XYZ file of C-alpha atoms in Angstrom:
262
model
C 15.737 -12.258 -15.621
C 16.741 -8.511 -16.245
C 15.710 -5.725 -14.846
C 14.471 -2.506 -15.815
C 15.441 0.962 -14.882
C 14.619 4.266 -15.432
C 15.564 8.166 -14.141
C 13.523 11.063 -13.104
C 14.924 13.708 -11.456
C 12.196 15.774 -9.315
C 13.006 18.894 -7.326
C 11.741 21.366 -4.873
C 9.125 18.376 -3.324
C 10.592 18.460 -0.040
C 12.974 20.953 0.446
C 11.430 22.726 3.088
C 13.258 22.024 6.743
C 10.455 22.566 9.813
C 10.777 22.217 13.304
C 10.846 18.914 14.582
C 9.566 17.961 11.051
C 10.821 14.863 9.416
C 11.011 15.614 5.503
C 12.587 12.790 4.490
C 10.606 10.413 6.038
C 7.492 8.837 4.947
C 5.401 7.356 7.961
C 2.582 5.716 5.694
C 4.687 3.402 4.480
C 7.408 0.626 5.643
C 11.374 1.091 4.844
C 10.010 -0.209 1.501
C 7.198 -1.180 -0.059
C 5.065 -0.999 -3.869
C 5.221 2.264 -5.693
C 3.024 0.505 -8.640
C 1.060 -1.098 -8.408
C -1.189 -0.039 -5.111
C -0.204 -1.447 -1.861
C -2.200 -2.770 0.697
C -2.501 -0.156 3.516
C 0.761 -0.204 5.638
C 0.376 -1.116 9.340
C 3.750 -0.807 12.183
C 1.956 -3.533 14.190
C 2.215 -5.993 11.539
C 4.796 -4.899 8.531
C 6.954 -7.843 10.058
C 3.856 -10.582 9.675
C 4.431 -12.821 6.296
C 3.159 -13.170 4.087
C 1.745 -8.944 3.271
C 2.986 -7.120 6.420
C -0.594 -5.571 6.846
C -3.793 -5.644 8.598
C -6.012 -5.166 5.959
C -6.957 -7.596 3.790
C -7.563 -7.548 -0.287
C -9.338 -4.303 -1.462
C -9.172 -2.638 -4.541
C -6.881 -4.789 -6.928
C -4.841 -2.557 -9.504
C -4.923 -3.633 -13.217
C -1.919 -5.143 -14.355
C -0.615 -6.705 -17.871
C -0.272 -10.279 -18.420
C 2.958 -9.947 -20.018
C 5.660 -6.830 -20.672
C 4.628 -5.856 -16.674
C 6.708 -3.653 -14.176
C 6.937 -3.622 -10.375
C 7.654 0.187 -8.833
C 9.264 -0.262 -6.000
C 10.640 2.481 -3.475
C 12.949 2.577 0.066
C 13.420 4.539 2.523
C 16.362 3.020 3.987
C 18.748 0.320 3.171
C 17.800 -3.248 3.168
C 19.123 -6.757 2.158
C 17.743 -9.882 1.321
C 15.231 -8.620 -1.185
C 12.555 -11.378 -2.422
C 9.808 -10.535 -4.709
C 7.400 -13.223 -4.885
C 3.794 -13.513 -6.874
C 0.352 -16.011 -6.031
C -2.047 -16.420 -7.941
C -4.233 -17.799 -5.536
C -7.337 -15.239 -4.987
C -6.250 -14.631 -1.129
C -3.141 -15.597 -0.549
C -2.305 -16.345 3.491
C 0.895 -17.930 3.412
C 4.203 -17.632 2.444
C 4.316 -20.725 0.739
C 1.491 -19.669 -1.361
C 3.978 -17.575 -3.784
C 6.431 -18.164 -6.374
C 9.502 -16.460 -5.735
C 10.673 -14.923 -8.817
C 13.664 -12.749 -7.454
C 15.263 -14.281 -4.295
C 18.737 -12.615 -3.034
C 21.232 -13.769 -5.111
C 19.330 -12.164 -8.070
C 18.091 -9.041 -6.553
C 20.364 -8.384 -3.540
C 19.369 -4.832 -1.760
C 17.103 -1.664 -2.589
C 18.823 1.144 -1.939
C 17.231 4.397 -0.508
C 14.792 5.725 -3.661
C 13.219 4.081 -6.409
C 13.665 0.595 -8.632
C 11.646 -0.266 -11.588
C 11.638 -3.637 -11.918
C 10.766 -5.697 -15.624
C 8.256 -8.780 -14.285
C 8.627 -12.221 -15.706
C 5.191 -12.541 -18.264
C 2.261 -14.567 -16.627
C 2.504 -18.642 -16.593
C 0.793 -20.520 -19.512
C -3.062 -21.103 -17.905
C -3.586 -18.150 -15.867
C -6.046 -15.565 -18.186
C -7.287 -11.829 -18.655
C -9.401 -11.738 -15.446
C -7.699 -13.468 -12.943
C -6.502 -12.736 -9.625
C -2.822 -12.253 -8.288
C -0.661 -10.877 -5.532
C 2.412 -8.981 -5.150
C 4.842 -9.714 -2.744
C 8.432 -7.714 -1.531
C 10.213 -9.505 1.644
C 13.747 -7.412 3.011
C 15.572 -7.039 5.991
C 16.119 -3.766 7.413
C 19.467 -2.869 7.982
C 18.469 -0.486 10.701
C 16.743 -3.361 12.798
C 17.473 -6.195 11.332
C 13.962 -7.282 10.826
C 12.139 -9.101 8.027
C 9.640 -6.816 6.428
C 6.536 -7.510 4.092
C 4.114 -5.645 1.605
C 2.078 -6.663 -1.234
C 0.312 -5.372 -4.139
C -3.335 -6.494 -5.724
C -3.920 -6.937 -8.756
C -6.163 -8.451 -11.810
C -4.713 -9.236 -14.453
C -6.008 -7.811 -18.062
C -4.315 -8.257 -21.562
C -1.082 -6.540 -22.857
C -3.190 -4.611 -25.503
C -5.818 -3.400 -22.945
C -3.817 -2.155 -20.326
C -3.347 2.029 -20.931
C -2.554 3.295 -17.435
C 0.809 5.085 -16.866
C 3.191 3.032 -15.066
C 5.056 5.509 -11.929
C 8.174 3.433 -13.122
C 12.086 4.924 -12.498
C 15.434 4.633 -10.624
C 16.125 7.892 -8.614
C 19.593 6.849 -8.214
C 20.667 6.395 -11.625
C 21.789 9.363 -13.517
C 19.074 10.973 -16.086
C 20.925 11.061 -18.884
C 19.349 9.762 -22.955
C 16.433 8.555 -20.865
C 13.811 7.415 -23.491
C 9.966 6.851 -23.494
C 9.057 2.737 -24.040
C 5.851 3.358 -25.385
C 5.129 -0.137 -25.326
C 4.429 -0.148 -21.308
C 3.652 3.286 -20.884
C 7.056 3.611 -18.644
C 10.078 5.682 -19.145
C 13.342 3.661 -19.448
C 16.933 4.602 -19.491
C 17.912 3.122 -22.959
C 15.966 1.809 -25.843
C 16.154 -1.376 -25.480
C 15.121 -0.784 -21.583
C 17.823 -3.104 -19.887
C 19.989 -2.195 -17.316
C 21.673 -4.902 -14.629
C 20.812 -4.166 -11.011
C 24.212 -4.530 -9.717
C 26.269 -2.409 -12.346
C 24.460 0.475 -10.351
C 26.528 2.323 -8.077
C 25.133 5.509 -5.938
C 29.226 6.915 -6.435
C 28.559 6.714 -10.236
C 26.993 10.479 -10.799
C 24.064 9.765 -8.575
C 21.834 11.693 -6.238
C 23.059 12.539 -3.129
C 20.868 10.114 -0.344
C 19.467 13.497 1.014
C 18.126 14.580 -2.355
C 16.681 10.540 -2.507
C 14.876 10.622 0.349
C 13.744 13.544 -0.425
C 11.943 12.103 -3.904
C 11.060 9.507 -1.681
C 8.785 11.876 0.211
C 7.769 13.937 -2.517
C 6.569 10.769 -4.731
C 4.615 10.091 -1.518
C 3.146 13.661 -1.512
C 2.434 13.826 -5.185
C -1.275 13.247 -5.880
C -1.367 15.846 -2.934
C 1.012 18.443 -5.226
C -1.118 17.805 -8.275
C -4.377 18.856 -6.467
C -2.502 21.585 -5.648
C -1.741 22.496 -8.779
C -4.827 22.003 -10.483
C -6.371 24.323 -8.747
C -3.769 27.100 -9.107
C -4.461 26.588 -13.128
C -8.575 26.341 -11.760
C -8.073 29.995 -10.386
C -5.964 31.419 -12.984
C -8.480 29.984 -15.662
C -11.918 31.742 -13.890
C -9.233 34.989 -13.258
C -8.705 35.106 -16.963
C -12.607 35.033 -17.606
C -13.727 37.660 -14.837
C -11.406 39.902 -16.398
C -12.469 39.009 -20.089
C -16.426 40.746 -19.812
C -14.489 43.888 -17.904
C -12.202 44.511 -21.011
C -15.242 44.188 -22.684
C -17.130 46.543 -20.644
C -14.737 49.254 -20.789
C -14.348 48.949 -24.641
C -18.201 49.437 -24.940
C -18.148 52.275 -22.272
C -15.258 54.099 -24.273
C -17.041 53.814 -27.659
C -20.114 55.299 -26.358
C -18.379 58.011 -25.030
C -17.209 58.778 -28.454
C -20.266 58.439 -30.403
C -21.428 61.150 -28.060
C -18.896 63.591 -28.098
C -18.945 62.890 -32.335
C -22.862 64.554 -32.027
């Protein structure tokens, strides 16, 4: 199996340095977990409980394409031992309940920032409709500890699957990066291949500062585009206040001259 990856380069997310303020550091999440799709809520208590390192169980399951899919995944710190693992089973418990697909030898580590990986299509009998679960397994390299997360989805047909997938490798450099417009994700060459271990973080990548800073910021982004909707809210009903007052002052001038004119 091959996987995919793809560049972005964001800036100015979390550059700010407070006070006793961590900036680099998500604490909603794991050392890893899903970008894409949706994890289930993180919990410290039980990130090292197999088989989904969470309290919670299923809740809202993402849609996700029977074939051509992608996992986004992204890391906070260096691990090893990287599994990614799918069921099919409509509430998975156990570990034994999923197929690994990527075991160590394939996959190896995640390194600090973000990995797009290309899934394997769905197995011959499982439908538009059904039920499946997600699954990354690591070890931290920080505490040597086995963590989980996973990811639910249902699964819907190639053709009728339109979201935009959060897909890309922060550690990769952004050069000729092209659009696949066949999985709504952005790729780093046109045929969208790229070998996991040819990577190197010494090859023209970003610094690990700047990655767990994108790391953050990815984190923070539905939060920035609030944010920025409403800046280009207020400059929209800014534009229309002052719209009736040019107006106004036109009208004002011209009657002024009509009179003068008598």
């Amino acid at each position: 199996m091959k996987l995919i990856f793809t560049t972005a380069v964001l800036s100015g997310l979390s550059s700010g340095h407070g006070h006793g303020t961590d900036t680099t550091h998500s604490h909603t999440m794991g050392t890893a977990s899903f970008l894409w799709p949706a994890p289930r809520p993180w919990s410290a208590s039980a990130d090292n409980t197999p088989p989904c390192g969470s309290t919670a169980g299923i809740g809202n399951r993402t849609s996700f394409p029977l074939t051509n899919g992608r996992l986004a995944l992204v890391s906070q710190g260096d691990t090893r031992s990287v599994r990614i693992g799918v069921s099919y089973a409509n509430d998975p418990r156990n570990l034994d309940d999923f197929a690994i697909l990527l075991d160590p030898e394939q996959f190896g580590d995640l390194e600090v920032g973000h990995t797009c990986i290309k899934t394997a299509d769905s197995p011959m009998g499982v439908v538009a409709g059904s039920n499946a679960t997600w699954m990354v397994s690591y070890t931290d390299e920080e505490t040597d500890e086995v963590e989980y997360a996973c990811a639910d989805v249902t699964l819907v047909e190639a053709v009728a699957f339109t979201e935009k997938i959060p897909c890309f490798n922060a550690t990769t450099e952004g050069d000729g990066a092209e659009v696949d417009e066949g999985v709504n994700a952005t790729t780093l060459k046109a045929d969208g291949f790229e070998a996991h271990p040819e990577l190197s973080r010494d090859e023209g990548g970003l610094g690990g500062g700047a990655i767990a800073g994108i790391v953050v910021g990815v984190v923070a982004g539905v939060a920035i585009v609030a944010v920025l909707a409403f800046f280009l809210w207020k400059r929209s009903k800014k534009s229309k206040a002052v719209q009736p007052a040019m107006v106004q002052t036109k009208d004002v001038e011209k009657a002024g001259s009509d009179a003068s004119s008598h």
